[in-house]
Backbone as a ProteinNet text record, in pm:
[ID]
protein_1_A
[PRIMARY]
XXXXXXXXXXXXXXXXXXXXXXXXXXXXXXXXXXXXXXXXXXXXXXXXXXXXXXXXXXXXXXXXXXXXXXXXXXXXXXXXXXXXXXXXXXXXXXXXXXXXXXXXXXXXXXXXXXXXXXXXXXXXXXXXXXXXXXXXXXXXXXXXXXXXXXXXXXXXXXXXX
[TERTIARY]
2253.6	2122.2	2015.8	1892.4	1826.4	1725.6	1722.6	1671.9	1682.3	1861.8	1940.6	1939.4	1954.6	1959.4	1835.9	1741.4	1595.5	1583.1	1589.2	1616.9	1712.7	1849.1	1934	1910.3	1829.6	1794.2	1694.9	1613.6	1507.1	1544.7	1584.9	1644.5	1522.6	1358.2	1248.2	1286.5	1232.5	1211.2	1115.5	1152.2	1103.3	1069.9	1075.3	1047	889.9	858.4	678.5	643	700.6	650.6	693.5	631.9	639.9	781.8	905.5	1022.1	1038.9	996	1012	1136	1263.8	1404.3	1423.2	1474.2	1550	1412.6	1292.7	1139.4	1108.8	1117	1049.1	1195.4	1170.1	1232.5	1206.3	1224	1211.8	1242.1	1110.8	1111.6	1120.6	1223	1206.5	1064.6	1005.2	936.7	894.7	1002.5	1010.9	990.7	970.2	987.5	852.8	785.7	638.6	486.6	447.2	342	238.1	204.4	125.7	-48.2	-56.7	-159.6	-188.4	-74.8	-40.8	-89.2	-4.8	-42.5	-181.5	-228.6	-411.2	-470.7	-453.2	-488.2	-471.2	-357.5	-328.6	-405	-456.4	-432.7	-603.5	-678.4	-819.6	-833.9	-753.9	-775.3	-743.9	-696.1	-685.2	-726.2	-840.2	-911.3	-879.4	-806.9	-738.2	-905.7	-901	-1065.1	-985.3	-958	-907.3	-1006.7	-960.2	-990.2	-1003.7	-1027.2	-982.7	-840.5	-747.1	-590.6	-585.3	-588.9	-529.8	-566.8	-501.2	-471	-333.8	-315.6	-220.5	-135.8	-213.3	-110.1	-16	-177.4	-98.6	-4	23.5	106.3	238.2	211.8	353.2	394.8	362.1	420	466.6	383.6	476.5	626.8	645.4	781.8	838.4	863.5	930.4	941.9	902	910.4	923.1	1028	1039	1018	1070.1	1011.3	1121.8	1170.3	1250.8	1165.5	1056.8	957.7	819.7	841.9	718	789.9	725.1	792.2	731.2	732.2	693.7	772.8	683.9	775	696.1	781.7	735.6	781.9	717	770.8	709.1	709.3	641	538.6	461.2	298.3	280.9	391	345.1	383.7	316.5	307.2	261.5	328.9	259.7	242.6	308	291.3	324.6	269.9	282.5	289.8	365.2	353.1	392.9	367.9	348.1	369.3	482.6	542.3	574.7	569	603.2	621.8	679.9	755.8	730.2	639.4	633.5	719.4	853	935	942.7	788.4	792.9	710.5	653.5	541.7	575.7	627.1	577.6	436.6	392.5	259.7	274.7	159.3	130.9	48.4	54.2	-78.7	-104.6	-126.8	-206.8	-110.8	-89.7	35.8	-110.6	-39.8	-155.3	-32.6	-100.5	-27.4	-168.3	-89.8	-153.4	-263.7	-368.4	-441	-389.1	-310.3	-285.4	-119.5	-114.1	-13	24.5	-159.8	-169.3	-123	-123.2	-76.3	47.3	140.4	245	377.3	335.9	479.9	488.7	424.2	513.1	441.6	303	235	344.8	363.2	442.3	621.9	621	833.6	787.5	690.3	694.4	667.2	599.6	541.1	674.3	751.9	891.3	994.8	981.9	1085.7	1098.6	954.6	924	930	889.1	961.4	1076.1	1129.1	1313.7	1396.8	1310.6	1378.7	1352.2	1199.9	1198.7	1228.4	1263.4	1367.1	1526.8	1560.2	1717.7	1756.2	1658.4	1678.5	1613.7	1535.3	1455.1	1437.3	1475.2	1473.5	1365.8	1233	1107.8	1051.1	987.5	985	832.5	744.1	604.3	563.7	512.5	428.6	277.8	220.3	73.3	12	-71.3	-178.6	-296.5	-361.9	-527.6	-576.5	-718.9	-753.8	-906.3	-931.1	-1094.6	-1185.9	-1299.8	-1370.5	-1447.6	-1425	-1489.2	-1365.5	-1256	-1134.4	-1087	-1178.8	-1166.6	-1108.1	-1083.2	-1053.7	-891.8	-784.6	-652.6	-630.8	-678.7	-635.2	-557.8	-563.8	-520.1	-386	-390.2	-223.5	-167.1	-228.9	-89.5	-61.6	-156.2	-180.4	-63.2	-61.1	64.5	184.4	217.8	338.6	333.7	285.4	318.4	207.2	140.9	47.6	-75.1	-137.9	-220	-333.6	-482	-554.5	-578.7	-589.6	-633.3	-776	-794.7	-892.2	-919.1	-773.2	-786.1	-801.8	-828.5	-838.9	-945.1	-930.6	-1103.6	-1007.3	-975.4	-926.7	-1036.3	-1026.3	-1098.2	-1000.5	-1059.1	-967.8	-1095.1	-1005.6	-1083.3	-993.2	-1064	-1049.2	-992.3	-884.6	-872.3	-844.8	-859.4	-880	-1008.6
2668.7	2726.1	2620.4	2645.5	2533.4	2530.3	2635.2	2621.6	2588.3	2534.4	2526.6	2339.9	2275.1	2132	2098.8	2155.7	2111.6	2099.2	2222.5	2183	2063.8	2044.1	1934.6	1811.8	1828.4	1655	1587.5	1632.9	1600.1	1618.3	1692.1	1749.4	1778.6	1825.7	1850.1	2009.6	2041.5	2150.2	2262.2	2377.5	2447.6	2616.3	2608	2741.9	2774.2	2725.6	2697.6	2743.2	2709.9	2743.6	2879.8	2983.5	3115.1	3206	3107	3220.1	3220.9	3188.5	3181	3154.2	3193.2	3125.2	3224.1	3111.5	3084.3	3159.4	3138.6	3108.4	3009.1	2908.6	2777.4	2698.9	2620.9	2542.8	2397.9	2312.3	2147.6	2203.9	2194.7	2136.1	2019.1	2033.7	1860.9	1840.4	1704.3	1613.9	1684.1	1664.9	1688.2	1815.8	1932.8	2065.9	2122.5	2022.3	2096.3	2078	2119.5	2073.5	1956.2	1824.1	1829.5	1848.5	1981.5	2079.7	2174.4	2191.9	2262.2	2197.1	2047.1	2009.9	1988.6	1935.8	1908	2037.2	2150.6	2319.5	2283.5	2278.3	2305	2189.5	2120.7	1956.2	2023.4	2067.4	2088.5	2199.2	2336.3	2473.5	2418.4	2327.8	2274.5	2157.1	2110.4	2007.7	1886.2	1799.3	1679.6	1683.1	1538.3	1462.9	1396.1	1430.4	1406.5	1248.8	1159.3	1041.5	1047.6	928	988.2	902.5	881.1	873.1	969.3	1081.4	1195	1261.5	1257.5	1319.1	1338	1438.4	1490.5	1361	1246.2	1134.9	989.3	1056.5	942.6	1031.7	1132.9	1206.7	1227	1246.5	1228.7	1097	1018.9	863.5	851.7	901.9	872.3	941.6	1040.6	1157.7	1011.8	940.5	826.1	734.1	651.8	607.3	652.8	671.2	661.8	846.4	912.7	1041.2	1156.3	1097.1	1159.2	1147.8	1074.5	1027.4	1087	1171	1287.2	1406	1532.4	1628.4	1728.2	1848.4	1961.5	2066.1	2163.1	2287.6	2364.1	2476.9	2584.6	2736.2	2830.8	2982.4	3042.9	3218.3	3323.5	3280	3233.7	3189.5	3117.7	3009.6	2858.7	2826.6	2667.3	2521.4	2556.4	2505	2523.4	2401.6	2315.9	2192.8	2057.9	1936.3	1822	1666.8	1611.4	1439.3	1380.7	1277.3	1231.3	1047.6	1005	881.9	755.8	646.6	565.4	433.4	365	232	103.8	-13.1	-76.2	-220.4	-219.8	-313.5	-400.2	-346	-486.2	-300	-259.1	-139	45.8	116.8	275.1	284.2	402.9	438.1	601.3	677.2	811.2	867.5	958.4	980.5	1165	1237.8	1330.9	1461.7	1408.7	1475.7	1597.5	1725.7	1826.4	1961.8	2070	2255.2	2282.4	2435.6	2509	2557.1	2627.9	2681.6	2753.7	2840	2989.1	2942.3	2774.2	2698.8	2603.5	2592.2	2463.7	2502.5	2382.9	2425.1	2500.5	2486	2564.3	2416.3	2315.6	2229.3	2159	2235.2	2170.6	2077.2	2052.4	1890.8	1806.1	1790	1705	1685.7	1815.7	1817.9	1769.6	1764.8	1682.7	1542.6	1517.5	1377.6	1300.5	1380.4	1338.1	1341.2	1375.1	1409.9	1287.6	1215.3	1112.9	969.2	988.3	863.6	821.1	933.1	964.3	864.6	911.1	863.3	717.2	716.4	522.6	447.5	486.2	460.5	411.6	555.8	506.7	478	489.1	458.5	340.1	257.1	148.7	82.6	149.5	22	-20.4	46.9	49.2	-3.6	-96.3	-128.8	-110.3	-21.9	3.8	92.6	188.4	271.5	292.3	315.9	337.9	408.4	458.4	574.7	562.5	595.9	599.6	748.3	768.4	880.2	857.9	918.6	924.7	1014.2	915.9	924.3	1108.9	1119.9	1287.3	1346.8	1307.5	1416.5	1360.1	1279	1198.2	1365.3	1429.5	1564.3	1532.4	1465.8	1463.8	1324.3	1253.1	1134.7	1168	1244.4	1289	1311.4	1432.6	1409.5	1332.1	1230.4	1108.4	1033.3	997.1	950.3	988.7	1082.9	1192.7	1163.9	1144.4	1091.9	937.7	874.6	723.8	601.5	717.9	633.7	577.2	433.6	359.5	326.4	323.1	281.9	78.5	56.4	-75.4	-159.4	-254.1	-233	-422.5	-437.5	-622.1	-602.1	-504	-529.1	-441.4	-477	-346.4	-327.5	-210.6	-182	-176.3	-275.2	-330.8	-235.9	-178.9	-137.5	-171.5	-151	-214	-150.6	-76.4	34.7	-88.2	-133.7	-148.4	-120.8	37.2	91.2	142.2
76.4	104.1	83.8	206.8	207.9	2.8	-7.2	-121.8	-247	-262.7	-374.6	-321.5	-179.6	-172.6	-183.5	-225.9	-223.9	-367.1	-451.9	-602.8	-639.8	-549.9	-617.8	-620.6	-485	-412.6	-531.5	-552.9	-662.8	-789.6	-838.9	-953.4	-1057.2	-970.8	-1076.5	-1104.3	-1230.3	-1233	-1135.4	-1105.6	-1011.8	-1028.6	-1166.5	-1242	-1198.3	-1180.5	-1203.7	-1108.7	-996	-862.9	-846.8	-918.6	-892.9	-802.1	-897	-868.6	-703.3	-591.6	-483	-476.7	-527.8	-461.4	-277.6	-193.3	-73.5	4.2	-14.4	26.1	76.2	26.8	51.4	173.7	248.7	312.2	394.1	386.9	448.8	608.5	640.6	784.7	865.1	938.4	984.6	1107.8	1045.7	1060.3	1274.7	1335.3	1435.7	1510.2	1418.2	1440.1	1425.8	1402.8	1361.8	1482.6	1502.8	1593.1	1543.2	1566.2	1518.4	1516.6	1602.9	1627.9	1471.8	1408.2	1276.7	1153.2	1178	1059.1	1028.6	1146.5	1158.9	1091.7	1176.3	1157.1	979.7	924.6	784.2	696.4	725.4	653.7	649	752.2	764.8	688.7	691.4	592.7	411.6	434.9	276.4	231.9	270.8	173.5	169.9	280.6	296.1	421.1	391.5	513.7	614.8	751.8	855.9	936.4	946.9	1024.9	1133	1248.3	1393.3	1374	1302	1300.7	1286.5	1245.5	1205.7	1328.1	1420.2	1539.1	1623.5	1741.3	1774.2	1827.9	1925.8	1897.7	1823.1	1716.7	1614.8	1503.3	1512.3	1469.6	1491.8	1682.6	1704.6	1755.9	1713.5	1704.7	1612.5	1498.3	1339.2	1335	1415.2	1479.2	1431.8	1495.8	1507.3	1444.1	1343.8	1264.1	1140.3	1026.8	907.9	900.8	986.8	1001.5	886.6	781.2	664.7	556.7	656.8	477.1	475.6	601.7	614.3	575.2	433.1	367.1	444.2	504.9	551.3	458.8	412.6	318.2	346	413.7	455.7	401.5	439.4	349.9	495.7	414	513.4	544	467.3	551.1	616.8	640.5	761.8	633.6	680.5	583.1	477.4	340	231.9	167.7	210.9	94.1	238	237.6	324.9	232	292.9	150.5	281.1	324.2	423.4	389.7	334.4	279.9	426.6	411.2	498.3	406.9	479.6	485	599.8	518.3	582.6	560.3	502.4	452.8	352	299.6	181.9	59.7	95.1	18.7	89.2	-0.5	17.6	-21.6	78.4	100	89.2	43	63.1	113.5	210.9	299.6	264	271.3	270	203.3	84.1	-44	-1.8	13.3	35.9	30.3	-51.8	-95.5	-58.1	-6.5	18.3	-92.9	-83.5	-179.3	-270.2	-258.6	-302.1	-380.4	-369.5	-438.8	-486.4	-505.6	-616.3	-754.9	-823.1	-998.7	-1013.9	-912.9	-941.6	-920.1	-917.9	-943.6	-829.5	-697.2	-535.7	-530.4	-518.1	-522.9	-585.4	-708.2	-829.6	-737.2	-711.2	-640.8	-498.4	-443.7	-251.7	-295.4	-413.7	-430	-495.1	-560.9	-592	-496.6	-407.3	-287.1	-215.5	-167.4	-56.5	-149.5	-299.1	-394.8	-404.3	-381.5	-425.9	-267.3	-188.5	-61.7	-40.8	-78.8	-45.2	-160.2	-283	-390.9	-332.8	-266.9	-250.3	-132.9	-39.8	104.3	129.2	91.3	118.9	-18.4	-125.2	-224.3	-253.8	-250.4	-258.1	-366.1	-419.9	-575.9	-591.3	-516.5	-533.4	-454.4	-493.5	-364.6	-413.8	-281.1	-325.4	-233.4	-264.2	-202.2	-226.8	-202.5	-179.8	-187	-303.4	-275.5	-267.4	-219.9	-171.8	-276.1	-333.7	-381.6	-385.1	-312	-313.9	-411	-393.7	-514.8	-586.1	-659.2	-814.3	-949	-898.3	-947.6	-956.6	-891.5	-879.5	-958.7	-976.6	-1034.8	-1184	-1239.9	-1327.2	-1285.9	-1238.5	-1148.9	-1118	-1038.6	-1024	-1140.9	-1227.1	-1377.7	-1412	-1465.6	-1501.7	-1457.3	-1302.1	-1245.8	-1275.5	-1311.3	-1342.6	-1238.7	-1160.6	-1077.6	-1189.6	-1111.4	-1184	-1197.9	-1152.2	-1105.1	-1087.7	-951.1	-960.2	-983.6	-1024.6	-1036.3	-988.2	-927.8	-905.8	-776.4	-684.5	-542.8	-476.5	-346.8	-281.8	-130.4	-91.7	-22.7	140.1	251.1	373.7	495.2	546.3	719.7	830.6	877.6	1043.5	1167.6	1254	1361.2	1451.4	1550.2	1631.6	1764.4	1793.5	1908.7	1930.1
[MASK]
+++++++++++++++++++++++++++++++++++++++++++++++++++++++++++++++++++++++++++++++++++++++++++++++++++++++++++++++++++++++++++++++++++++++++++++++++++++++++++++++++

């Protein structure tokens, strides 16, 4: 049952998350619109770029697409971690639960899910993420998981399309 290889794969505890057994399930990467995730990523408090669109979405389909988490129940999407691999660094893009399922563990078990994979699948010896200054409210949370703040670098992008 998809809900018993989801507890094993990670091996976090999952009491927390409100008893939901054979509720919750991993959607693959490929199965999802990404018309949805936008829809979901916007009803819950993640700040959408112009990357964060329907074709730079399904381009990512394709690359490294075991390292994008989708978990879903009766309601749609409830939880998204959105991990990639660029051969030398793991990255995290828009670790995002639903409202009505925050503080219950699944942030902490998706953010462990997409570690776990570029751990044993890529041998990853660093990952990093970025959070934006408006939700200085979560830093605590990753704190907690072992994340760090830097303070030797200034993070520069530049639009090339």
């Amino acid at each position: 049952n998809n809900w018993k290889k989801l507890k094993d794969f990670i091996g976090v505890y999952m009491e927390n998350i409100l008893n939901l057994e054979n509720e919750f399930v991993i959607i693959p990467f490929k199965k999802v619109k990404a018309e949805d995730l936008i829809k979901f990523w916007k009803e819950n408090d993640i700040t959408l770029s112009p990357t964060d669109n329907i074709d730079e979405i399904n381009l990512a389909k394709k690359v490294n697409p075991e390292l994008f988490l989708i978990i879903k129940d009766k309601k749609g999407i409830c939880a998204t971690c959105w991990g990639t691999w660029d051969g030398r660094r793991g990255y995290i893009a828009h670790l995002c639960v639903r409202r009505d399922l925050r503080n219950t563990g699944l942030g902490k078990y998706s953010l462990n899910y997409v570690e776990k994979i570029l751990k044993e699948k890529y041998s990853c010896y660093r990952v990093h993420l970025f959070v934006e200054k408006k939700n200085i409210k979560v830093l605590d949370f990753y704190k907690n998981l072992g994340y760090f703040e830097r303070n030797d670098i200034i993070m520069l992008s530049k639009t090339l399309k």
